[in-house]
Short mmCIF file of C-alpha atoms in Angstrom, two decimals:
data_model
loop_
_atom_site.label_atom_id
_atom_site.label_comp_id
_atom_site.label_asym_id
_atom_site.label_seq_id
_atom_site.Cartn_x
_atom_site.Cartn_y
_atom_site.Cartn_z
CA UNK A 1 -10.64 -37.16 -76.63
CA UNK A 2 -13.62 -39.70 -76.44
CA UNK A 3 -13.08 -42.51 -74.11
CA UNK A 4 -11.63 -45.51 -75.90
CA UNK A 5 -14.11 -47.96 -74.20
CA UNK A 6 -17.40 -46.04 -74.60
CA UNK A 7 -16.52 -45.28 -78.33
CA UNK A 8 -15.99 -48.95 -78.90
CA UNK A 9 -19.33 -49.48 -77.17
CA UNK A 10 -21.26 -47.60 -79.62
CA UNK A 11 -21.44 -49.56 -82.43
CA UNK A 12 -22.60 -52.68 -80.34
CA UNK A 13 -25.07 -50.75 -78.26
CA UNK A 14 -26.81 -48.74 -80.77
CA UNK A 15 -29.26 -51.56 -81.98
CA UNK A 16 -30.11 -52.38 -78.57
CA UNK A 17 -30.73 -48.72 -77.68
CA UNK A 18 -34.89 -48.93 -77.22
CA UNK A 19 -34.92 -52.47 -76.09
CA UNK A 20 -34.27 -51.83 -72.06
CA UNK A 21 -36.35 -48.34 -72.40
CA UNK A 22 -37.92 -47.80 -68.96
CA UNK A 23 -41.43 -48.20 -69.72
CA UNK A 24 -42.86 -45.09 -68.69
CA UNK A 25 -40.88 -43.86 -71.71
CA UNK A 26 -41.76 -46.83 -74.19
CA UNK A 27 -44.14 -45.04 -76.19
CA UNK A 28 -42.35 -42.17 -76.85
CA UNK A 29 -39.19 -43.63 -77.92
CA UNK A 30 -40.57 -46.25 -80.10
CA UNK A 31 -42.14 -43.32 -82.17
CA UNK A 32 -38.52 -42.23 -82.42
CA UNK A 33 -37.49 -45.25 -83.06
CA UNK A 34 -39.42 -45.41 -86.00
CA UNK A 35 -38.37 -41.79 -87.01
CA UNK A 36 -34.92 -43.17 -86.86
CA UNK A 37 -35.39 -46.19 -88.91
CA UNK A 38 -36.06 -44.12 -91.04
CA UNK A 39 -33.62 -41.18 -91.34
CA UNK A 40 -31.00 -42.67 -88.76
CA UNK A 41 -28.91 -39.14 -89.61
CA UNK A 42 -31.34 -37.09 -87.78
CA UNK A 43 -29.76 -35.04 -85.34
CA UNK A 44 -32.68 -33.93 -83.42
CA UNK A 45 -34.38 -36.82 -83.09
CA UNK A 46 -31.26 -38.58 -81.90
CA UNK A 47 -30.76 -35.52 -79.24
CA UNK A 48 -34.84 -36.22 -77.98
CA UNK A 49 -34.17 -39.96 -77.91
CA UNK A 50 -31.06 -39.47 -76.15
CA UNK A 51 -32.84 -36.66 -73.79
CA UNK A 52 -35.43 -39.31 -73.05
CA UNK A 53 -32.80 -42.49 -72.24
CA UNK A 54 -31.49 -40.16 -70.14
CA UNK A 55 -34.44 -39.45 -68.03
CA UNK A 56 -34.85 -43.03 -67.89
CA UNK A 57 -31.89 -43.68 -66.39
CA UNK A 58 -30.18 -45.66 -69.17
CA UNK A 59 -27.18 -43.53 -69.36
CA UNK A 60 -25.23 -46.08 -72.14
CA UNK A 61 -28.03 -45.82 -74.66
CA UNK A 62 -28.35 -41.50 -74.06
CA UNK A 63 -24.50 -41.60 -74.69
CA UNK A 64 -24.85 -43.89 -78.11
CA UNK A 65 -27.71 -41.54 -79.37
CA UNK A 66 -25.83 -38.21 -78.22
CA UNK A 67 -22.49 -39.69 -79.70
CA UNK A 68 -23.88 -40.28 -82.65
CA UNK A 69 -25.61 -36.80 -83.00
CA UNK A 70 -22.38 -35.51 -82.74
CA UNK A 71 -20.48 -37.78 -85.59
CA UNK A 72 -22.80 -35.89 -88.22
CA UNK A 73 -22.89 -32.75 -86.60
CA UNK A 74 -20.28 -31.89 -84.32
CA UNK A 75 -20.89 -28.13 -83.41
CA UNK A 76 -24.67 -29.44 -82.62
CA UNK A 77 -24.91 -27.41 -78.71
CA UNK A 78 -27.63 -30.25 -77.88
CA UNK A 79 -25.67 -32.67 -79.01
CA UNK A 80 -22.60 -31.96 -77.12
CA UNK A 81 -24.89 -31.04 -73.75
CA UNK A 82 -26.62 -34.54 -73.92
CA UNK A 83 -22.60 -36.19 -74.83
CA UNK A 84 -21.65 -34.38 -72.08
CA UNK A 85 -24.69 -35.48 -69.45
CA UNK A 86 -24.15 -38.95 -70.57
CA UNK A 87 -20.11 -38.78 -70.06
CA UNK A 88 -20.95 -37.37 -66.39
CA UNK A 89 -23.01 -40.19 -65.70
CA UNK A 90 -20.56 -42.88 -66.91
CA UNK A 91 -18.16 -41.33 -64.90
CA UNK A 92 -16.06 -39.71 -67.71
CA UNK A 93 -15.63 -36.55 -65.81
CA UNK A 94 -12.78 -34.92 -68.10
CA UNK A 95 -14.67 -35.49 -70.83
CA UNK A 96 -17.99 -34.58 -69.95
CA UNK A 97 -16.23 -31.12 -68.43
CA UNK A 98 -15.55 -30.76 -72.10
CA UNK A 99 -18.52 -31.05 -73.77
CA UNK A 100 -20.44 -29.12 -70.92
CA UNK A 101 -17.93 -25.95 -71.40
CA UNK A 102 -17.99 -26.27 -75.22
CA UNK A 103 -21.84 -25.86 -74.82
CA UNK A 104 -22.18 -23.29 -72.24
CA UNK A 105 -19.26 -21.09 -73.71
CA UNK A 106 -21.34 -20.83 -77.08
CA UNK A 107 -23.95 -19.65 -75.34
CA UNK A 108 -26.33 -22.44 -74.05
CA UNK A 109 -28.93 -21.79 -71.70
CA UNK A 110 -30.09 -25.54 -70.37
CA UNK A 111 -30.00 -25.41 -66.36
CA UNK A 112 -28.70 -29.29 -67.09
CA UNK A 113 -25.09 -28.04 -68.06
CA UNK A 114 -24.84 -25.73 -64.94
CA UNK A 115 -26.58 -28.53 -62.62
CA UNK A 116 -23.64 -30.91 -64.13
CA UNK A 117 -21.04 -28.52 -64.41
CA UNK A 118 -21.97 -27.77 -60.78
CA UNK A 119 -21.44 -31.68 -59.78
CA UNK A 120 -18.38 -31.71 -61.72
CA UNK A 121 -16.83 -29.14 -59.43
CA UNK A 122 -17.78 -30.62 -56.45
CA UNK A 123 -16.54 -34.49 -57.44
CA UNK A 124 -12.84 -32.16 -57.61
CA UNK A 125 -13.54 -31.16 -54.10
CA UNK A 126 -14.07 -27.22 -55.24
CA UNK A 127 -17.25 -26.91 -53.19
CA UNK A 128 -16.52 -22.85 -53.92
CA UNK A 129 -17.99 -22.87 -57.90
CA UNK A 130 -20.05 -25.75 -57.33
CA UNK A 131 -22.40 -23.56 -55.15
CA UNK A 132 -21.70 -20.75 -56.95
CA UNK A 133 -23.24 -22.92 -60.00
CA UNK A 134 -25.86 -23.89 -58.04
CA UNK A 135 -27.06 -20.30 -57.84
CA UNK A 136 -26.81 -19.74 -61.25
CA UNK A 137 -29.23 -22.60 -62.42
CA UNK A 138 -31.71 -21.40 -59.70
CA UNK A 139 -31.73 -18.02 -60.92
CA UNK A 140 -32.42 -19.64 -64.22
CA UNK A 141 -34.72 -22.40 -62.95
CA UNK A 142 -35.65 -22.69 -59.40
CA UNK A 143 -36.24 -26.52 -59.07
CA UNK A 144 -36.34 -28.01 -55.28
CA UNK A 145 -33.63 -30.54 -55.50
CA UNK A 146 -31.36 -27.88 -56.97
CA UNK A 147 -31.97 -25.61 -53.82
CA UNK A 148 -31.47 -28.86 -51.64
CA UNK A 149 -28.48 -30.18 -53.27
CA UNK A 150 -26.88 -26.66 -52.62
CA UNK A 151 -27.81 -26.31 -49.14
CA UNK A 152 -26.18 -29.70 -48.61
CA UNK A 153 -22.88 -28.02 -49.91
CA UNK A 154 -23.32 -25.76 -46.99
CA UNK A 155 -24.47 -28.22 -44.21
CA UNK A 156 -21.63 -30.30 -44.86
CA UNK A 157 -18.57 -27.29 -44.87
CA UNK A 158 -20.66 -26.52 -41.37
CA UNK A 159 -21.86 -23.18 -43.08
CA UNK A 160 -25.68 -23.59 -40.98
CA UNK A 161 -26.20 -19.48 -41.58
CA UNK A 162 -25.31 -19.32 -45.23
CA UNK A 163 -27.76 -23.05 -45.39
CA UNK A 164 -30.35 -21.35 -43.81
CA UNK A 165 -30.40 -18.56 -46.14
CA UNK A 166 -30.08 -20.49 -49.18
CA UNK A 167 -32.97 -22.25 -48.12
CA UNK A 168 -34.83 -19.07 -46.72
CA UNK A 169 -34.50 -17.95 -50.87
CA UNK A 170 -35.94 -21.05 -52.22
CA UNK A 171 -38.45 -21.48 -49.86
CA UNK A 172 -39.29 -17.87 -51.18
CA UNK A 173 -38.70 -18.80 -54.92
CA UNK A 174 -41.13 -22.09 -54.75
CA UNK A 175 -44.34 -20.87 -52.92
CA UNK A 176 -43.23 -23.13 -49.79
CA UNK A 177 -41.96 -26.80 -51.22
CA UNK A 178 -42.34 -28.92 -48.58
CA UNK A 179 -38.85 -30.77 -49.14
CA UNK A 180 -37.36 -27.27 -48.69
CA UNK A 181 -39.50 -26.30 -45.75
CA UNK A 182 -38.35 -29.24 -43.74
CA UNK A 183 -34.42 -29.08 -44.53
CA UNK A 184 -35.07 -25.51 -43.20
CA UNK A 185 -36.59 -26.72 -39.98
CA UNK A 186 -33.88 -28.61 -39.51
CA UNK A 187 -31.56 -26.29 -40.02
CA UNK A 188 -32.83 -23.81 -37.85
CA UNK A 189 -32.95 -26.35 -35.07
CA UNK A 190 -29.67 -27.37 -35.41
CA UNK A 191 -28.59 -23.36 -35.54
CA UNK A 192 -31.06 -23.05 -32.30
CA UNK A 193 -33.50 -21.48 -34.06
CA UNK A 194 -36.03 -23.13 -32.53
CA UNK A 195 -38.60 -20.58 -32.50
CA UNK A 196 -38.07 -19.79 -36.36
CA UNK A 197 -38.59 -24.19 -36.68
CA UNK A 198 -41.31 -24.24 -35.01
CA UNK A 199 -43.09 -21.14 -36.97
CA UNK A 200 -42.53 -22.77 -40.06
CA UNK A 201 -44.03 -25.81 -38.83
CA UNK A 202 -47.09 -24.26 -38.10
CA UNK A 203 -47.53 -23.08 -41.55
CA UNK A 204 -47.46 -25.71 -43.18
CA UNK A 205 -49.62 -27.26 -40.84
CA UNK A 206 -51.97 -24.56 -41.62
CA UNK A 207 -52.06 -25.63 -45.30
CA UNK A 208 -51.46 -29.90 -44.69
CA UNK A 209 -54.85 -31.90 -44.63
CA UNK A 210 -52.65 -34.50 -42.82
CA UNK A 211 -50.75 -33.21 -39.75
CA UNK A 212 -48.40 -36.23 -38.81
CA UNK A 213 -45.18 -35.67 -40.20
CA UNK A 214 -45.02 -31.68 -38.87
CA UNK A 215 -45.85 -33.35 -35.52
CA UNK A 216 -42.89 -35.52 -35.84
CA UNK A 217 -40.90 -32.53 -37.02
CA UNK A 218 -42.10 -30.53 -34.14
CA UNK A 219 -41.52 -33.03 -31.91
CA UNK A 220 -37.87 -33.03 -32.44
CA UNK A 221 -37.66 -29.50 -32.41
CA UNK A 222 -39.00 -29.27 -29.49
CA UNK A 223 -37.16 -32.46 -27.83
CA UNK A 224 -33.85 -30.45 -28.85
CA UNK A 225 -35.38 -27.58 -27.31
CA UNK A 226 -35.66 -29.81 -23.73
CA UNK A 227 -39.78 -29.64 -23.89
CA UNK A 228 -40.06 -33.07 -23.35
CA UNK A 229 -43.63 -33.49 -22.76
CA UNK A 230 -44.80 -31.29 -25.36
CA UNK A 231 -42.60 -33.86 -27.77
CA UNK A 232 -43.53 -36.88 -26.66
CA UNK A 233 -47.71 -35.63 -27.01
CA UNK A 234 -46.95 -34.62 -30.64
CA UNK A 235 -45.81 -37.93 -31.00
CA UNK A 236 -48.39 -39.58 -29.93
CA UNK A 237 -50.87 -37.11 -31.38
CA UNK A 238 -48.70 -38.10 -35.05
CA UNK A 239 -48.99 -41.67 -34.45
CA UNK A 240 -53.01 -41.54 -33.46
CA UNK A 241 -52.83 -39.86 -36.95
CA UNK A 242 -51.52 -41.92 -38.93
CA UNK A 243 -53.13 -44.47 -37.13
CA UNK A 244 -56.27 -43.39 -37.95
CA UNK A 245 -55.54 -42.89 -41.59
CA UNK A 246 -54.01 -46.46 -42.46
CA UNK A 247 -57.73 -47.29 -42.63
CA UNK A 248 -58.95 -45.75 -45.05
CA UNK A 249 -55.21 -44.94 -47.03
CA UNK A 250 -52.96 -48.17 -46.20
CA UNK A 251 -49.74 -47.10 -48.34
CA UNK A 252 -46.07 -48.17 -47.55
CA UNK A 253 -45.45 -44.47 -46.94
CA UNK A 254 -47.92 -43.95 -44.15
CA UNK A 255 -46.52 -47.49 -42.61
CA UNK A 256 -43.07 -46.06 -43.11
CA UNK A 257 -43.83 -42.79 -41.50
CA UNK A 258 -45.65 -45.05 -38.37
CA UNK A 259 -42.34 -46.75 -37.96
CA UNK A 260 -41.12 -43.03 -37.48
CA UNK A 261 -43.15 -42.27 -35.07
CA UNK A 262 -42.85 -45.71 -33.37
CA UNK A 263 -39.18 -45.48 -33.58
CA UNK A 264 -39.68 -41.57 -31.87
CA UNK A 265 -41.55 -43.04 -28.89
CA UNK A 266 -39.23 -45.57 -28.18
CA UNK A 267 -41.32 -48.49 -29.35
CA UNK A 268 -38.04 -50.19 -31.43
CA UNK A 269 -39.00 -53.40 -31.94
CA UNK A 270 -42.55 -52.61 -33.00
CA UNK A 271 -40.84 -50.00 -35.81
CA UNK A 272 -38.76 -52.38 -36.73
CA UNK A 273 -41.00 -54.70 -37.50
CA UNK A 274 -43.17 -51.98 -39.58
CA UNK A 275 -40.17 -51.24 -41.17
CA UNK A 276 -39.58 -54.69 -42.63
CA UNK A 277 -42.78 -54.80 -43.45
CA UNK A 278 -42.67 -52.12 -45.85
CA UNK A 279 -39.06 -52.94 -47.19
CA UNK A 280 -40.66 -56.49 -48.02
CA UNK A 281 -43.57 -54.96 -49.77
CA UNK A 282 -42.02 -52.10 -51.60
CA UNK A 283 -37.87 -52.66 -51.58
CA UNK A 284 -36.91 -50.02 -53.86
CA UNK A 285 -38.26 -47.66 -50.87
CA UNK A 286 -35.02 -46.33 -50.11
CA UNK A 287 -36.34 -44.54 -47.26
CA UNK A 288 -37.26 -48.05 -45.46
CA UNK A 289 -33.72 -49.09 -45.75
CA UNK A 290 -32.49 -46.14 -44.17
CA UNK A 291 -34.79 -46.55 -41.11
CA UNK A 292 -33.72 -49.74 -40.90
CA UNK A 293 -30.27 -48.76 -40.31
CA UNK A 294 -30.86 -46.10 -38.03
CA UNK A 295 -32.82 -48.83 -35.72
CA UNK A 296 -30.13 -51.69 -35.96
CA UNK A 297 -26.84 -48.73 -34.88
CA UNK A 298 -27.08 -48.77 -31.19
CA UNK A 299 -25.98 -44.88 -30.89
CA UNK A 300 -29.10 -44.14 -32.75
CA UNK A 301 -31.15 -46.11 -30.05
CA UNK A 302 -29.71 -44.12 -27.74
CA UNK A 303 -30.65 -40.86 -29.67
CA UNK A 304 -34.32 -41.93 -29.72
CA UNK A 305 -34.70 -42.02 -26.46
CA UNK A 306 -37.49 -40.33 -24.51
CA UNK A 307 -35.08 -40.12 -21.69
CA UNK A 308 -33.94 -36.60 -20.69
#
């Protein structure tokens, strides 16, 4: 069954369906907007305009337009995969469960219905087939966040060897993403790996044009490794770095990443400071935020120490 409150929603949200359309994705829903206008019966043009809400982020208007889709056709697989994204994202989770098993039991191949069928699992607590998921959409589709999100499954059940593998294979699948490479460092430091972390450092340093964030990452490895001097120099040597490079590229990230490497060396009140400067500038930089936490907790103070 359809949730009560969404169906009653649908009526009164259809009209306004384009109007809050992120506008990186104006232009291409007004052209189906105008498609729709019209033949408003047109499944797949109600399954692209509901693919592109979706990727928006407006998760009420991709449930009207899937919905719909499914009212005049409801074996329509796309149709009932979108339904079922939407319902995930609403927080419908019995229903969406539906929709996604209707679609991938008649044979649909979209690495979206394993990726939410994979969430679904996990919101249960059955961390088992949500990995297991995982794998399956990155043998279909090896995407970065999808090899992140299921090394996270593993980090957090303390699995650090089956982690490490995981992201071993994707680093292998992707040519070397860098969001993969680091969560690998990090792993293998934390497994005391260090000499594996540090390797993997230097390759990408090989291939990087700007050095300062493998410093920091080497810095920690090698902190947690007790070579304190050879730490604190590749933190200096990252900050020089990014010193050097605010001058001629003066972006919130490179401030963000000197309140890193501020924060590293012990210099708190100067990375705070950096830090606020970049959450005024840009506040939808979640990454600023979390710094800024990590400086005001007084444990993590103590954890970025220079002090042996």
């Amino acid at each position: 069954m359809r949730p009560t409150a969404l169906s009653a929603l649908v009526a009164v949200t259809a009209t306004a369906a384009s109007v809050f359309a992120h506008e990186g994705f104006h232009a291409e829903i007004a052209a189906l907007d105008a498609r729709l206008e019209v033949a408003p019966d047109d499944v797949v043009t109600l399954v692209e305009r509901a693919a592109l809400h979706r990727r928006a982020g407006h998760e009420m208007e991709a449930y009207v337009d899937a919905e719909n889709a499914v009212l005049v056709a409801p074996d329509d697989p796309r149709a009932l995969l979108e339904r079922g994204i939407a319902l995930h994202a609403l927080g419908a989770a019995a229903s969406a469960e539906e929709d996604i098993d209707v679609y991938l039991t008649t044979g649909g191949t979209d690495v979206e219905a394993l990726v939410v069928k994979a969430r679904l699992a996990r919101e249960r607590g059955d961390d088992v087939v949500a990995r297991s998921t995982l794998s399956d959409a990155i043998a279909r589709a090896a995407r970065p966040d999808l090899v992140i999100e299921r090394g996270l499954i593993d980090e957090s059940r303390g699995a650090l060897d089956d982690a490490a593998a995981g992201y071993e294979e994707g680093l292998e699948l992707l040519g070397g993403a860098h969001v993969v490479r680091k969560r690998l460092v990090r792993v293998a430091a934390a497994r005391g790996d260090f000499d594996r972390a540090e390797q993997l450092i230097v390759e990408a340093m090989t291939r990087a044009s700007f050095d300062a964030e493998w410093l920091l990452e080497r810095a920690d490895v090698r902190a947690a490794r007790g070579r304190m001097r050879e730490a604190l120099e590749d933190r200096e040597a990252a900050l020089a770095e990014i010193d050097a490079s605010l001058a001629t590229r003066p972006t919130d990230l490179r401030h963000l990443l000197r309140a890193r490497a501020l924060l590293a060396l012990g210099r708190i009140d100067e990375a705070r400071r950096t830090a606020e400067g970049v959450v005024a500038r840009s506040p939808g930089l979640v990454e600023a935020h979390t710094l800024l936490r990590t400086m005001k907790s007084s444990s993590d103070r103590d954890r970025w120490s220079l002090e042996p």
